[in-house]
Amino acid sequence: MGYRIVVAGATGNVGREMLNILAEREFPADEIAVLASSRSVGEMADYGETGRQLRIQNIEHFDPAGWDMALFAIGSEATKLHAPRFAAAGCTVIDNSSLYRMDPDVPLIVPEVNAEAIDGYKARNIIANPNCSTAQMVVALKPLYDAAGIKRVVVATYQSVSGAGKAGMDELFEQSRNIFVGDPAEPKKFTKQIAFNVIPHIDSFLDDGSTKEEWKMVVETKKILDPKVKVVATCVRVPVFVGHSEAIHVEFEREISAEEAQKLLREAPGVMLVDKREDGGYVTPVECVGDFATFVSRVREDSTVENGLAFWCVSDNLRKGAALNAVQIAELLGRRHLKKG
Ligand code: 2RA
């Protein structure tokens, strides 16, 4: 016997990817409901490449009673409207938005890092998925943290336009095409031209001069990994369609060599080490698309600080950064709390 599972936001980048991954991982679902706003009602959504299609229902009219869990990718505003009623009806919400991530009664989960924290989900019957740039970073940090403790992390991100949704991808495509005919389209989704350019600004600015995306990486890493770890981030939008990259510099509590780190990363859950000190001996975003792994390359010692290491980290932001992590949380919830006969 399997689960009755809901995917809310079935027409967006992450929603579509959640359906693909549920199908790829053969999630034990007896029934699947796909929901979206009234605009998409009646359209069909693909269940991965199974050939099966699911008719989209209006989330406004959907009754969650009797459903086991719901994967939400509908943004904070709609989540605020619908997550409480799903949770109250006994349908556990696994939410991709930032709405509940810092709620003390809502576990923020990356299964490879803090799976046991899911046991606190009953307080709100809601589980939060982290920001994409946080998820891949903590997967890579976890084995090194366990071995040598972490004092401080300095990270620069190179985030693809799919993190800003379909509109972000469309803008990169149109601008890149138009520039060749001498007519770069005016920025709409982004503040400045994104084609052949980089923008050091994701989400809104805060009073201290950092951005909300950078704040998310700090506070979410502390909640998932360890509140004592110091984090500073610079989050940059780059002209890449899918795949976030990160240059990560870590100061450890205890000595750890590059070789020791490579060995730990090679064996770590969710990590794929691709690290040869030669041409092409590293991963780039175009190679991570569609993969489940968090790739790590360029592991090396940083002699400018005590017990320092630097490395490169790449992952499909729609997968490990969102949809895959959400499906892994659903699998974990099933294993630990919603066992079916
Ligand atoms: C971005 N991490 O990349 C944010 C939200 N997905 O735009």
Short mmCIF file of C-alpha atoms and ligand atoms in Angstrom, two decimals:
data_model
loop_
_atom_site.label_atom_id
_atom_site.label_comp_id
_atom_site.label_asym_id
_atom_site.label_seq_id
_atom_site.Cartn_x
_atom_site.Cartn_y
_atom_site.Cartn_z
CA MET A 1 0.00 0.00 0.00
CA GLY A 2 1.39 3.42 -0.95
CA TYR A 3 0.85 7.07 -0.21
CA ARG A 4 -1.69 9.61 -1.42
CA ILE A 5 0.58 12.50 -2.40
CA VAL A 6 -0.16 16.00 -3.68
CA VAL A 7 2.13 18.19 -5.84
CA ALA A 8 1.08 21.83 -5.56
CA GLY A 9 2.61 24.19 -8.15
CA ALA A 10 2.72 21.58 -10.88
CA THR A 11 3.29 24.06 -13.73
CA GLY A 12 6.40 25.80 -12.35
CA ASN A 13 10.06 24.79 -12.78
CA VAL A 14 10.23 23.08 -9.37
CA GLY A 15 6.76 21.51 -9.51
CA ARG A 16 7.46 19.89 -12.86
CA GLU A 17 10.81 18.63 -11.56
CA MET A 18 9.14 17.14 -8.46
CA LEU A 19 6.83 15.11 -10.70
CA ASN A 20 9.83 13.97 -12.76
CA ILE A 21 11.74 12.89 -9.66
CA LEU A 22 8.78 11.14 -8.01
CA ALA A 23 8.51 9.10 -11.21
CA GLU A 24 12.27 8.50 -11.58
CA ARG A 25 12.60 7.31 -7.98
CA GLU A 26 9.38 5.26 -8.26
CA PHE A 27 8.00 6.92 -5.13
CA PRO A 28 5.40 4.52 -3.63
CA ALA A 29 2.31 6.55 -4.50
CA ASP A 30 -1.15 5.00 -4.71
CA GLU A 31 -2.61 8.32 -5.83
CA ILE A 32 -1.15 11.63 -7.05
CA ALA A 33 -2.99 14.94 -7.22
CA VAL A 34 -1.48 17.85 -9.13
CA LEU A 35 -2.61 21.34 -8.21
CA ALA A 36 -2.07 24.82 -9.59
CA SER A 37 -3.89 28.13 -9.77
CA SER A 38 -7.17 28.48 -11.67
CA ARG A 39 -5.23 29.59 -14.78
CA SER A 40 -3.92 26.07 -15.35
CA VAL A 41 -6.94 24.00 -14.30
CA GLY A 42 -7.72 21.24 -16.78
CA GLU A 43 -4.23 21.21 -18.30
CA MET A 44 -2.31 17.95 -18.16
CA ALA A 45 0.99 17.48 -16.30
CA ASP A 46 3.50 14.77 -17.23
CA TYR A 47 4.43 12.25 -14.55
CA GLY A 48 8.07 12.15 -15.57
CA GLU A 49 8.72 10.11 -18.68
CA THR A 50 6.26 7.37 -17.70
CA GLY A 51 3.78 8.50 -20.36
CA ARG A 52 1.23 8.98 -17.58
CA GLN A 53 -0.49 12.38 -17.50
CA LEU A 54 -2.27 13.96 -14.55
CA ARG A 55 -5.06 16.50 -14.82
CA ILE A 56 -4.34 19.75 -12.98
CA GLN A 57 -6.86 20.71 -10.30
CA ASN A 58 -7.53 24.09 -8.72
CA ILE A 59 -5.73 24.33 -5.37
CA GLU A 60 -8.43 26.73 -4.15
CA HIS A 61 -11.06 23.96 -4.36
CA PHE A 62 -8.92 21.00 -3.31
CA ASP A 63 -9.81 19.12 -0.10
CA PRO A 64 -6.59 17.67 1.44
CA ALA A 65 -8.41 15.45 3.96
CA GLY A 66 -7.24 11.84 3.55
CA TRP A 67 -4.06 12.75 1.68
CA ASP A 68 -0.74 11.79 3.33
CA MET A 69 1.62 14.54 2.20
CA ALA A 70 1.80 17.56 -0.11
CA LEU A 71 4.90 18.87 -1.89
CA PHE A 72 4.46 22.65 -2.19
CA ALA A 73 6.20 24.86 -4.74
CA ILE A 74 3.74 27.75 -4.92
CA GLY A 75 5.61 30.67 -3.36
CA SER A 76 5.32 32.15 0.11
CA GLU A 77 2.05 34.04 -0.44
CA ALA A 78 0.04 31.04 -1.65
CA THR A 79 1.75 28.80 0.91
CA LYS A 80 0.57 31.13 3.68
CA LEU A 81 -2.97 30.70 2.36
CA HIS A 82 -2.99 26.93 1.86
CA ALA A 83 -0.32 25.20 3.99
CA PRO A 84 -2.18 25.67 7.32
CA ARG A 85 -5.38 24.11 5.98
CA PHE A 86 -3.50 21.17 4.44
CA ALA A 87 -1.58 20.60 7.70
CA ALA A 88 -4.76 20.89 9.80
CA ALA A 89 -6.44 18.29 7.58
CA GLY A 90 -3.64 15.83 8.41
CA CYS A 91 -1.76 16.23 5.11
CA THR A 92 1.89 16.93 5.96
CA VAL A 93 3.23 19.87 3.92
CA ILE A 94 6.78 19.78 2.54
CA ASP A 95 7.28 23.38 1.50
CA ASN A 96 9.83 24.81 -0.94
CA SER A 97 9.09 28.45 -0.10
CA SER A 98 11.04 30.46 2.48
CA LEU A 99 7.92 31.08 4.58
CA TYR A 100 8.46 28.53 7.37
CA ARG A 101 12.22 27.88 7.11
CA MET A 102 13.12 29.85 10.23
CA ASP A 103 10.01 28.91 12.22
CA PRO A 104 11.29 27.17 15.39
CA ASP A 105 8.40 24.69 15.18
CA VAL A 106 9.17 23.71 11.58
CA PRO A 107 12.13 21.41 10.79
CA LEU A 108 14.38 22.62 7.95
CA ILE A 109 15.70 19.42 6.39
CA VAL A 110 18.48 18.23 4.12
CA PRO A 111 18.27 14.45 4.58
CA GLU A 112 22.02 13.85 4.14
CA VAL A 113 22.75 16.39 6.88
CA ASN A 114 20.06 16.50 9.59
CA ALA A 115 17.53 13.74 8.88
CA GLU A 116 16.79 13.23 12.59
CA ALA A 117 15.47 16.80 12.85
CA ILE A 118 12.39 15.70 10.87
CA ASP A 119 11.05 14.05 14.04
CA GLY A 120 9.87 17.50 15.20
CA TYR A 121 7.47 17.93 12.24
CA LYS A 122 4.29 17.12 14.18
CA ALA A 123 4.29 20.55 15.89
CA ARG A 124 3.00 22.24 12.71
CA ASN A 125 2.70 19.23 10.38
CA ILE A 126 4.91 21.29 8.05
CA ILE A 127 8.49 20.57 6.95
CA ALA A 128 10.61 23.21 5.19
CA ASN A 129 12.94 22.72 2.25
CA PRO A 130 16.01 25.01 2.32
CA ASN A 131 17.05 27.56 -0.25
CA CYS A 132 18.75 25.92 -3.23
CA SER A 133 22.13 27.58 -2.61
CA THR A 134 22.08 26.41 1.02
CA ALA A 135 21.15 22.79 0.25
CA GLN A 136 24.13 21.97 -1.96
CA MET A 137 26.56 23.74 0.36
CA VAL A 138 25.56 21.87 3.53
CA VAL A 139 25.67 18.52 1.72
CA ALA A 140 29.32 19.21 0.86
CA LEU A 141 30.16 20.70 4.28
CA LYS A 142 28.61 17.92 6.40
CA PRO A 143 31.35 15.20 6.10
CA LEU A 144 34.06 17.81 6.67
CA TYR A 145 32.18 19.32 9.64
CA ASP A 146 31.86 15.90 11.27
CA ALA A 147 35.61 15.25 10.84
CA ALA A 148 37.16 18.61 11.72
CA GLY A 149 34.47 21.00 13.06
CA ILE A 150 33.84 24.31 11.23
CA LYS A 151 34.59 27.79 12.55
CA ARG A 152 33.79 29.91 9.48
CA VAL A 153 32.55 29.58 5.90
CA VAL A 154 33.07 32.19 3.17
CA VAL A 155 31.06 31.42 0.03
CA ALA A 156 30.60 33.12 -3.33
CA THR A 157 27.75 31.74 -5.42
CA TYR A 158 27.26 31.75 -9.20
CA GLN A 159 23.52 31.12 -9.45
CA SER A 160 21.68 30.17 -12.62
CA VAL A 161 18.69 32.10 -13.92
CA SER A 162 16.32 29.14 -13.37
CA GLY A 163 16.49 30.06 -9.68
CA ALA A 164 14.37 33.05 -10.70
CA GLY A 165 11.80 30.83 -12.42
CA LYS A 166 10.77 30.48 -16.06
CA ALA A 167 10.76 34.28 -16.45
CA GLY A 168 14.45 34.35 -15.56
CA MET A 169 15.25 31.69 -18.15
CA ASP A 170 13.18 33.45 -20.80
CA GLU A 171 15.00 36.75 -20.13
CA LEU A 172 18.43 35.19 -20.55
CA PHE A 173 17.36 33.49 -23.78
CA GLU A 174 15.76 36.60 -25.30
CA GLN A 175 18.58 38.96 -24.33
CA SER A 176 21.25 36.56 -25.57
CA ARG A 177 19.43 36.25 -28.92
CA ASN A 178 18.63 39.96 -29.26
CA ILE A 179 22.17 41.13 -28.53
CA PHE A 180 23.36 39.47 -31.71
CA VAL A 181 20.88 41.57 -33.69
CA GLY A 182 22.03 44.69 -31.84
CA ASP A 183 18.91 45.01 -29.70
CA PRO A 184 19.40 43.80 -26.08
CA ALA A 185 15.94 43.59 -24.51
CA GLU A 186 15.39 45.88 -21.53
CA PRO A 187 15.88 44.07 -18.15
CA LYS A 188 12.54 42.97 -16.71
CA LYS A 189 13.05 40.06 -14.26
CA PHE A 190 16.58 41.15 -13.38
CA THR A 191 17.81 44.63 -12.45
CA LYS A 192 20.43 44.75 -15.21
CA GLN A 193 21.32 42.87 -18.39
CA ILE A 194 21.98 39.21 -17.56
CA ALA A 195 23.17 38.05 -21.00
CA PHE A 196 26.99 37.99 -21.06
CA ASN A 197 26.95 39.73 -17.66
CA VAL A 198 26.82 38.89 -13.93
CA ILE A 199 24.61 40.57 -11.29
CA PRO A 200 25.75 40.68 -7.62
CA HIS A 201 22.18 40.85 -6.32
CA ILE A 202 19.62 38.11 -5.62
CA ASP A 203 16.41 38.85 -3.73
CA SER A 204 16.10 42.15 -1.80
CA PHE A 205 18.73 44.32 -0.07
CA LEU A 206 18.91 44.38 3.75
CA ASP A 207 19.94 47.30 5.96
CA ASP A 208 23.47 45.95 6.46
CA GLY A 209 24.15 45.91 2.71
CA SER A 210 23.79 42.16 2.26
CA THR A 211 20.93 40.63 0.29
CA LYS A 212 18.16 38.35 1.54
CA GLU A 213 19.65 35.47 -0.48
CA GLU A 214 22.93 35.91 1.40
CA TRP A 215 21.06 36.13 4.71
CA LYS A 216 19.24 32.87 3.88
CA MET A 217 22.55 31.05 3.37
CA VAL A 218 23.76 32.26 6.77
CA VAL A 219 20.71 31.53 8.91
CA GLU A 220 19.69 28.32 7.15
CA THR A 221 23.19 26.82 7.43
CA LYS A 222 23.14 27.60 11.14
CA LYS A 223 19.73 25.92 11.56
CA ILE A 224 20.61 22.84 9.51
CA LEU A 225 24.26 22.28 10.44
CA ASP A 226 25.31 24.18 13.58
CA PRO A 227 24.31 27.59 14.99
CA LYS A 228 27.93 28.24 16.01
CA VAL A 229 29.24 28.13 12.43
CA LYS A 230 29.98 31.62 11.06
CA VAL A 231 28.93 32.14 7.44
CA VAL A 232 29.35 35.06 5.04
CA ALA A 233 28.04 34.86 1.47
CA THR A 234 28.09 36.82 -1.76
CA CYS A 235 25.32 35.61 -4.06
CA VAL A 236 25.67 36.40 -7.77
CA ARG A 237 23.34 35.74 -10.72
CA VAL A 238 25.17 34.42 -13.78
CA PRO A 239 24.10 33.74 -17.40
CA VAL A 240 23.62 29.99 -16.92
CA PHE A 241 20.21 28.35 -17.41
CA VAL A 242 20.37 25.57 -14.78
CA GLY A 243 22.98 24.69 -12.16
CA HIS A 244 24.28 26.72 -9.23
CA SER A 245 28.03 26.88 -8.60
CA GLU A 246 29.76 27.94 -5.37
CA ALA A 247 33.33 28.80 -4.40
CA ILE A 248 33.52 27.74 -0.75
CA HIS A 249 36.31 28.62 1.69
CA VAL A 250 36.25 26.97 5.11
CA GLU A 251 38.17 27.52 8.36
CA PHE A 252 38.05 24.34 10.45
CA GLU A 253 38.39 23.84 14.19
CA ARG A 254 40.93 21.07 13.63
CA GLU A 255 43.51 20.29 10.95
CA ILE A 256 42.27 18.50 7.82
CA SER A 257 44.35 17.99 4.69
CA ALA A 258 43.04 18.21 1.14
CA GLU A 259 43.62 14.46 0.75
CA GLU A 260 41.66 13.68 3.92
CA ALA A 261 38.85 15.95 2.71
CA GLN A 262 38.80 14.28 -0.73
CA LYS A 263 38.53 10.85 0.90
CA LEU A 264 35.65 11.97 3.13
CA LEU A 265 33.84 13.66 0.24
CA ARG A 266 34.29 10.62 -2.03
CA GLU A 267 32.38 8.53 0.54
CA ALA A 268 29.82 11.15 1.64
CA PRO A 269 26.07 10.69 0.93
CA GLY A 270 24.83 12.86 -1.93
CA VAL A 271 28.33 13.98 -2.96
CA MET A 272 30.15 13.18 -6.21
CA LEU A 273 33.85 14.12 -6.07
CA VAL A 274 35.28 15.04 -9.47
CA ASP A 275 38.68 16.42 -8.65
CA LYS A 276 41.75 16.02 -10.81
CA ARG A 277 44.39 18.76 -10.98
CA GLU A 278 44.39 18.81 -14.77
CA ASP A 279 42.48 20.36 -17.71
CA GLY A 280 38.81 19.49 -17.32
CA GLY A 281 39.35 17.73 -13.98
CA TYR A 282 36.39 19.54 -12.38
CA VAL A 283 32.65 19.93 -12.84
CA THR A 284 30.87 22.85 -14.51
CA PRO A 285 27.12 23.70 -14.28
CA VAL A 286 26.19 22.36 -17.72
CA GLU A 287 27.43 18.92 -16.62
CA CYS A 288 25.27 18.77 -13.47
CA VAL A 289 21.87 19.34 -15.09
CA GLY A 290 19.45 16.46 -14.46
CA ASP A 291 21.79 14.79 -11.97
CA PHE A 292 20.96 14.10 -8.31
CA ALA A 293 24.49 14.69 -7.02
CA THR A 294 26.19 17.61 -5.34
CA PHE A 295 29.48 17.76 -7.21
CA VAL A 296 32.72 18.85 -5.52
CA SER A 297 35.94 19.80 -7.33
CA ARG A 298 39.13 21.84 -6.81
CA VAL A 299 39.70 20.71 -3.17
CA ARG A 300 42.85 22.40 -1.88
CA GLU A 301 44.41 23.75 1.27
CA ASP A 302 44.06 27.47 2.07
CA SER A 303 47.27 28.50 3.84
CA THR A 304 46.03 32.03 4.50
CA VAL A 305 44.12 30.79 7.56
CA GLU A 306 44.70 28.10 10.18
CA ASN A 307 43.12 24.76 9.14
CA GLY A 308 41.79 26.23 5.88
CA LEU A 309 40.39 24.45 2.79
CA ALA A 310 38.84 25.78 -0.41
CA PHE A 311 36.68 23.89 -2.92
CA TRP A 312 34.20 24.25 -5.80
CA CYS A 313 30.64 22.94 -5.52
CA VAL A 314 28.08 22.52 -8.33
CA SER A 315 24.56 21.11 -8.30
CA ASP A 316 21.33 21.20 -10.30
CA ASN A 317 19.42 23.89 -8.36
CA LEU A 318 16.05 22.55 -9.53
CA ARG A 319 16.96 19.08 -8.23
CA LYS A 320 19.09 18.92 -5.07
CA GLY A 321 18.39 22.61 -4.61
CA ALA A 322 14.64 22.08 -4.54
CA ALA A 323 12.65 19.20 -6.07
CA LEU A 324 14.99 16.31 -5.23
CA ASN A 325 15.46 17.48 -1.65
CA ALA A 326 11.68 17.76 -1.25
CA VAL A 327 11.12 14.23 -2.58
CA GLN A 328 13.91 12.91 -0.34
CA ILE A 329 12.11 14.53 2.62
CA ALA A 330 8.90 12.77 1.55
CA GLU A 331 10.79 9.44 1.42
CA LEU A 332 12.33 10.13 4.84
CA LEU A 333 8.94 11.08 6.32
CA GLY A 334 7.49 7.85 5.00
CA ARG A 335 10.32 5.73 6.41
CA ARG A 336 10.39 7.36 9.83
CA HIS A 337 6.77 8.31 10.49
CA LEU A 338 4.21 7.24 7.89
CA LYS A 339 4.96 3.57 7.39
CA LYS A 340 2.49 1.88 5.05
CA GLY A 341 1.65 -1.85 5.30
C1 2RA B 1 17.42 32.01 -6.64
N1 2RA B 1 17.84 30.78 -4.59
O1 2RA B 1 18.35 31.36 -7.12
C2 2RA B 1 16.93 31.71 -5.23
C3 2RA B 1 15.53 31.20 -5.22
N2 2RA B 1 15.38 29.99 -5.94
O2 2RA B 1 16.81 32.90 -7.25
#
